């Protein structure tokens, strides 16, 4: 069965960086894109960006350009999202999610979420 | 960037009633629109893709319609488990972007 297993919760200070991992299993990793989505406490969903697991192409949300980097390691079927220069408003649950060509590239599977807390 | 505006922000209905949720795009997204349901403490679940197609396992009481800039999610007869937050998402092919609406909370009246 398809699974996306993310790394554990993180607490960071303002100005620091965080790198969240997302290990995929149960499907051919390079056949699907991965989106990263975050959700601040009590707030809605925010799309952060996309990476092709096939060739590593990326596209990031404009507001995060320059602070976010998404990568993949096809040898371990793992996707990574690094966010730099953290601020308090980056406190959120971060999700990796698989995009399904069968569903018009909508998201059909989600990781369990990683809580990143930014606090001094 | 394309902005998605959902209305209403909160919808209060009773089980058995019909729910109509709206999502409006700031520019045309063709039919590249999806709907998700999210319950507290859970990841979202895909309901509808390409504006009007139900994802696998989604009950027939959920339906989507629209194209261009105006989209609707309809739940024909509300079940107790349908009370949740609903999000629309546009998915442009290139460059790949996946903006979400701000959500509609469907609550029990």
mmCIF file of N, CA and C in Angstrom, chain A residues 31-108:
data_model
loop_
_atom_site.group_PDB
_atom_site.id
_atom_site.type_symbol
_atom_site.label_atom_id
_atom_site.label_comp_id
_atom_site.label_asym_id
_atom_site.label_seq_id
_atom_site.Cartn_x
_atom_site.Cartn_y
_atom_site.Cartn_z
ATOM 1 N N UNK A 31 7.571 7.886 -10.721
ATOM 2 C CA UNK A 31 6.424 8.056 -11.616
ATOM 3 C C UNK A 31 5.444 9.122 -11.148
ATOM 4 N N UNK A 32 5.731 9.738 -10.007
ATOM 5 C CA UNK A 32 4.791 10.696 -9.432
ATOM 6 C C UNK A 32 5.517 11.947 -8.951
ATOM 7 N N UNK A 33 4.813 13.083 -9.019
ATOM 8 C CA UNK A 33 5.340 14.292 -8.414
ATOM 9 C C UNK A 33 4.977 14.348 -6.935
ATOM 10 N N UNK A 34 5.729 15.168 -6.217
ATOM 11 C CA UNK A 34 5.481 15.377 -4.788
ATOM 12 C C UNK A 34 5.216 16.862 -4.560
ATOM 13 N N UNK A 35 4.129 17.154 -3.897
ATOM 14 C CA UNK A 35 3.864 18.521 -3.433
ATOM 15 C C UNK A 35 4.140 18.608 -1.944
ATOM 16 N N UNK A 36 4.507 19.783 -1.513
ATOM 17 C CA UNK A 36 4.614 20.078 -0.083
ATOM 18 C C UNK A 36 3.563 21.127 0.251
ATOM 19 N N UNK A 37 2.835 20.857 1.316
ATOM 20 C CA UNK A 37 1.716 21.701 1.742
ATOM 21 C C UNK A 37 1.884 21.938 3.232
ATOM 22 N N UNK A 38 1.632 23.151 3.690
ATOM 23 C CA UNK A 38 1.720 23.392 5.121
ATOM 24 C C UNK A 38 0.406 23.978 5.647
ATOM 25 N N UNK A 39 0.235 23.833 6.954
ATOM 26 C CA UNK A 39 -0.991 24.296 7.592
ATOM 27 C C UNK A 39 -0.633 24.873 8.956
ATOM 28 N N UNK A 40 -0.723 26.173 9.088
ATOM 29 C CA UNK A 40 -0.483 26.826 10.370
ATOM 30 C C UNK A 40 -1.619 26.478 11.330
ATOM 31 N N UNK A 41 -1.365 26.568 12.623
ATOM 32 C CA UNK A 41 -2.390 26.181 13.601
ATOM 33 C C UNK A 41 -3.715 26.907 13.381
ATOM 34 N N UNK A 42 -4.780 26.130 13.216
ATOM 35 C CA UNK A 42 -6.113 26.702 13.041
ATOM 36 C C UNK A 42 -6.357 27.381 11.715
ATOM 37 N N UNK A 43 -5.412 27.215 10.776
ATOM 38 C CA UNK A 43 -5.519 27.899 9.491
ATOM 39 C C UNK A 43 -5.740 26.909 8.343
ATOM 40 N N UNK A 44 -5.799 27.452 7.142
ATOM 41 C CA UNK A 44 -6.040 26.633 5.966
ATOM 42 C C UNK A 44 -4.769 26.027 5.388
ATOM 43 N N UNK A 45 -4.937 25.384 4.258
ATOM 44 C CA UNK A 45 -3.826 24.714 3.578
ATOM 45 C C UNK A 45 -3.098 25.706 2.678
ATOM 46 N N UNK A 46 -1.775 25.620 2.689
ATOM 47 C CA UNK A 46 -0.943 26.477 1.843
ATOM 48 C C UNK A 46 -0.021 25.606 1.005
ATOM 49 N N UNK A 47 -0.157 25.695 -0.305
ATOM 50 C CA UNK A 47 0.724 24.965 -1.207
ATOM 51 C C UNK A 47 2.082 25.643 -1.226
ATOM 52 N N UNK A 48 3.128 24.859 -0.990
ATOM 53 C CA UNK A 48 4.478 25.406 -0.920
ATOM 54 C C UNK A 48 5.268 25.205 -2.206
ATOM 55 N N UNK A 49 5.007 24.108 -2.886
ATOM 56 C CA UNK A 49 5.774 23.849 -4.088
ATOM 57 C C UNK A 49 5.659 22.405 -4.513
ATOM 58 N N UNK A 50 6.352 22.096 -5.587
ATOM 59 C CA UNK A 50 6.249 20.789 -6.256
ATOM 60 C C UNK A 50 7.621 20.370 -6.738
ATOM 61 N N UNK A 51 7.863 19.060 -6.712
ATOM 62 C CA UNK A 51 9.065 18.523 -7.304
ATOM 63 C C UNK A 51 8.717 17.269 -8.087
ATOM 64 N N UNK A 52 9.311 17.147 -9.252
ATOM 65 C CA UNK A 52 9.179 15.923 -10.025
ATOM 66 C C UNK A 52 10.169 14.909 -9.478
ATOM 67 N N UNK A 53 9.677 13.756 -9.067
ATOM 68 C CA UNK A 53 10.574 12.705 -8.603
ATOM 69 C C UNK A 53 11.273 12.035 -9.785
ATOM 70 N N UNK A 54 10.816 12.328 -10.982
ATOM 71 C CA UNK A 54 11.415 11.737 -12.183
ATOM 72 C C UNK A 54 12.723 12.426 -12.553
ATOM 73 N N UNK A 55 12.664 13.803 -12.591
ATOM 74 C CA UNK A 55 13.866 14.514 -13.049
ATOM 75 C C UNK A 55 14.318 15.623 -12.111
ATOM 76 N N UNK A 56 13.627 15.811 -10.992
ATOM 77 C CA UNK A 56 14.037 16.808 -10.013
ATOM 78 C C UNK A 56 13.602 18.230 -10.319
ATOM 79 N N UNK A 57 12.830 18.423 -11.403
ATOM 80 C CA UNK A 57 12.312 19.769 -11.668
ATOM 81 C C UNK A 57 11.465 20.238 -10.495
ATOM 82 N N UNK A 58 11.557 21.533 -10.228
ATOM 83 C CA UNK A 58 10.816 22.099 -9.104
ATOM 84 C C UNK A 58 10.057 23.354 -9.517
ATOM 85 N N UNK A 59 9.055 23.686 -8.729
ATOM 86 C CA UNK A 59 8.363 24.964 -8.847
ATOM 87 C C UNK A 59 7.868 25.340 -7.465
ATOM 88 N N UNK A 60 8.217 26.539 -7.023
ATOM 89 C CA UNK A 60 7.910 26.956 -5.664
ATOM 90 C C UNK A 60 6.889 28.077 -5.641
ATOM 91 N N UNK A 61 6.129 28.147 -4.567
ATOM 92 C CA UNK A 61 5.229 29.270 -4.371
ATOM 93 C C UNK A 61 6.042 30.566 -4.310
ATOM 94 N N UNK A 62 5.500 31.597 -4.918
ATOM 95 C CA UNK A 62 6.246 32.865 -5.014
ATOM 96 C C UNK A 62 6.675 33.374 -3.649
ATOM 97 N N UNK A 63 5.818 33.266 -2.650
ATOM 98 C CA UNK A 63 6.132 33.854 -1.350
ATOM 99 C C UNK A 63 7.286 33.133 -0.651
ATOM 100 N N UNK A 64 7.605 31.913 -1.088
ATOM 101 C CA UNK A 64 8.680 31.156 -0.463
ATOM 102 C C UNK A 64 9.949 31.108 -1.308
ATOM 103 N N UNK A 65 9.901 31.663 -2.516
ATOM 104 C CA UNK A 65 11.074 31.672 -3.391
ATOM 105 C C UNK A 65 12.283 32.235 -2.645
ATOM 106 N N UNK A 66 13.396 31.512 -2.758
ATOM 107 C CA UNK A 66 14.625 31.953 -2.116
ATOM 108 C C UNK A 66 14.816 31.400 -0.716
ATOM 109 N N UNK A 67 13.759 30.888 -0.103
ATOM 110 C CA UNK A 67 13.878 30.319 1.252
ATOM 111 C C UNK A 67 13.666 28.815 1.284
ATOM 112 N N UNK A 68 13.076 28.269 0.228
ATOM 113 C CA UNK A 68 12.723 26.848 0.239
ATOM 114 C C UNK A 68 13.486 26.112 -0.859
ATOM 115 N N UNK A 69 13.872 24.868 -0.553
ATOM 116 C CA UNK A 69 14.490 23.984 -1.535
ATOM 117 C C UNK A 69 13.897 22.592 -1.368
ATOM 118 N N UNK A 70 13.434 22.045 -2.471
ATOM 119 C CA UNK A 70 12.898 20.678 -2.464
ATOM 120 C C UNK A 70 13.806 19.792 -3.289
ATOM 121 N N UNK A 71 14.093 18.628 -2.758
ATOM 122 C CA UNK A 71 14.970 17.678 -3.437
ATOM 123 C C UNK A 71 14.404 16.264 -3.268
ATOM 124 N N UNK A 72 14.952 15.347 -4.047
ATOM 125 C CA UNK A 72 14.605 13.938 -3.890
ATOM 126 C C UNK A 72 15.866 13.090 -3.955
ATOM 127 N N UNK A 73 15.799 11.939 -3.341
ATOM 128 C CA UNK A 73 16.840 10.921 -3.434
ATOM 129 C C UNK A 73 16.153 9.672 -3.967
ATOM 130 N N UNK A 74 16.327 9.401 -5.263
ATOM 131 C CA UNK A 74 15.609 8.270 -5.859
ATOM 132 C C UNK A 74 16.139 6.936 -5.361
ATOM 133 N N UNK A 75 17.368 6.902 -4.858
ATOM 134 C CA UNK A 75 17.929 5.625 -4.374
ATOM 135 C C UNK A 75 17.216 5.155 -3.107
ATOM 136 N N UNK A 76 16.636 6.101 -2.368
ATOM 137 C CA UNK A 76 15.920 5.748 -1.132
ATOM 138 C C UNK A 76 14.442 6.126 -1.197
ATOM 139 N N UNK A 77 13.975 6.582 -2.356
ATOM 140 C CA UNK A 77 12.568 7.005 -2.521
ATOM 141 C C UNK A 77 12.157 8.013 -1.455
ATOM 142 N N UNK A 78 13.012 8.987 -1.257
ATOM 143 C CA UNK A 78 12.764 9.978 -0.210
ATOM 144 C C UNK A 78 12.772 11.385 -0.802
ATOM 145 N N UNK A 79 11.802 12.177 -0.395
ATOM 146 C CA UNK A 79 11.749 13.593 -0.756
ATOM 147 C C UNK A 79 12.100 14.431 0.465
ATOM 148 N N UNK A 80 12.686 15.584 0.189
ATOM 149 C CA UNK A 80 13.104 16.483 1.259
ATOM 150 C C UNK A 80 12.610 17.895 0.975
ATOM 151 N N UNK A 81 12.292 18.591 2.042
ATOM 152 C CA UNK A 81 11.942 20.004 1.949
ATOM 153 C C UNK A 81 12.755 20.754 3.007
ATOM 154 N N UNK A 82 13.555 21.706 2.552
ATOM 155 C CA UNK A 82 14.333 22.541 3.460
ATOM 156 C C UNK A 82 13.808 23.966 3.409
ATOM 157 N N UNK A 83 13.559 24.536 4.574
ATOM 158 C CA UNK A 83 13.103 25.912 4.681
ATOM 159 C C UNK A 83 14.098 26.673 5.556
ATOM 160 N N UNK A 84 14.583 27.788 5.043
ATOM 161 C CA UNK A 84 15.634 28.558 5.710
ATOM 162 C C UNK A 84 15.082 29.857 6.275
ATOM 163 N N UNK A 85 15.895 30.508 7.081
ATOM 164 C CA UNK A 85 15.541 31.806 7.675
ATOM 165 C C UNK A 85 14.157 31.757 8.310
ATOM 166 N N UNK A 86 13.972 30.779 9.169
ATOM 167 C CA UNK A 86 12.658 30.542 9.755
ATOM 168 C C UNK A 86 12.172 31.735 10.584
ATOM 169 N N UNK A 87 10.864 31.952 10.499
ATOM 170 C CA UNK A 87 10.190 33.007 11.260
ATOM 171 C C UNK A 87 9.074 32.342 12.060
ATOM 172 N N UNK A 88 8.530 33.093 13.001
ATOM 173 C CA UNK A 88 7.469 32.525 13.839
ATOM 174 C C UNK A 88 6.252 32.117 13.011
ATOM 175 N N UNK A 89 5.987 32.836 11.926
ATOM 176 C CA UNK A 89 4.819 32.473 11.109
ATOM 177 C C UNK A 89 5.070 31.276 10.203
ATOM 178 N N UNK A 90 6.238 30.673 10.294
ATOM 179 C CA UNK A 90 6.490 29.394 9.622
ATOM 180 C C UNK A 90 6.066 28.211 10.498
ATOM 181 N N UNK A 91 5.646 28.498 11.713
ATOM 182 C CA UNK A 91 5.143 27.434 12.586
ATOM 183 C C UNK A 91 3.906 26.808 11.943
ATOM 184 N N UNK A 92 3.973 25.502 11.692
ATOM 185 C CA UNK A 92 2.906 24.836 10.950
ATOM 186 C C UNK A 92 3.147 23.332 10.951
ATOM 187 N N UNK A 93 2.124 22.618 10.528
ATOM 188 C CA UNK A 93 2.300 21.215 10.164
ATOM 189 C C UNK A 93 2.642 21.180 8.679
ATOM 190 N N UNK A 94 3.718 20.493 8.355
ATOM 191 C CA UNK A 94 4.182 20.380 6.979
ATOM 192 C C UNK A 94 3.859 18.980 6.462
ATOM 193 N N UNK A 95 3.193 18.947 5.304
ATOM 194 C CA UNK A 95 2.817 17.673 4.690
ATOM 195 C C UNK A 95 3.555 17.487 3.366
ATOM 196 N N UNK A 96 4.030 16.275 3.131
ATOM 197 C CA UNK A 96 4.367 15.894 1.761
ATOM 198 C C UNK A 96 3.157 15.141 1.209
ATOM 199 N N UNK A 97 3.010 15.178 -0.101
ATOM 200 C CA UNK A 97 1.809 14.607 -0.703
ATOM 201 C C UNK A 97 2.105 14.159 -2.120
ATOM 202 N N UNK A 98 1.534 13.043 -2.515
ATOM 203 C CA UNK A 98 1.758 12.509 -3.852
ATOM 204 C C UNK A 98 0.709 13.036 -4.815
ATOM 205 N N UNK A 99 1.187 13.489 -5.962
ATOM 206 C CA UNK A 99 0.274 13.935 -7.003
ATOM 207 C C UNK A 99 0.010 12.789 -7.965
ATOM 208 N N UNK A 100 -1.225 12.567 -8.300
ATOM 209 C CA UNK A 100 -1.616 11.417 -9.111
ATOM 210 C C UNK A 100 -2.023 11.836 -10.519
ATOM 211 N N UNK A 101 -1.240 11.473 -11.527
ATOM 212 C CA UNK A 101 -1.649 11.768 -12.902
ATOM 213 C C UNK A 101 -3.033 11.231 -13.222
ATOM 214 N N UNK A 102 -3.385 10.089 -12.613
ATOM 215 C CA UNK A 102 -4.715 9.500 -12.823
ATOM 216 C C UNK A 102 -5.817 10.464 -12.394
ATOM 217 N N UNK A 103 -5.502 11.318 -11.424
ATOM 218 C CA UNK A 103 -6.476 12.270 -10.887
ATOM 219 C C UNK A 103 -6.148 13.697 -11.305
ATOM 220 N N UNK A 104 -5.622 13.848 -12.503
ATOM 221 C CA UNK A 104 -5.326 15.197 -12.990
ATOM 222 C C UNK A 104 -4.286 15.902 -12.145
ATOM 223 N N UNK A 105 -3.372 15.141 -11.566
ATOM 224 C CA UNK A 105 -2.313 15.665 -10.701
ATOM 225 C C UNK A 105 -2.834 16.226 -9.382
ATOM 226 N N UNK A 106 -4.063 15.884 -9.040
ATOM 227 C CA UNK A 106 -4.534 16.187 -7.683
ATOM 228 C C UNK A 106 -3.811 15.260 -6.705
ATOM 229 N N UNK A 107 -3.927 15.559 -5.427
ATOM 230 C CA UNK A 107 -3.186 14.816 -4.409
ATOM 231 C C UNK A 107 -4.020 13.649 -3.911
ATOM 232 N N UNK A 108 -3.462 12.433 -4.040
ATOM 233 C CA UNK A 108 -4.227 11.274 -3.602
ATOM 234 C C UNK A 108 -3.706 10.654 -2.307
#
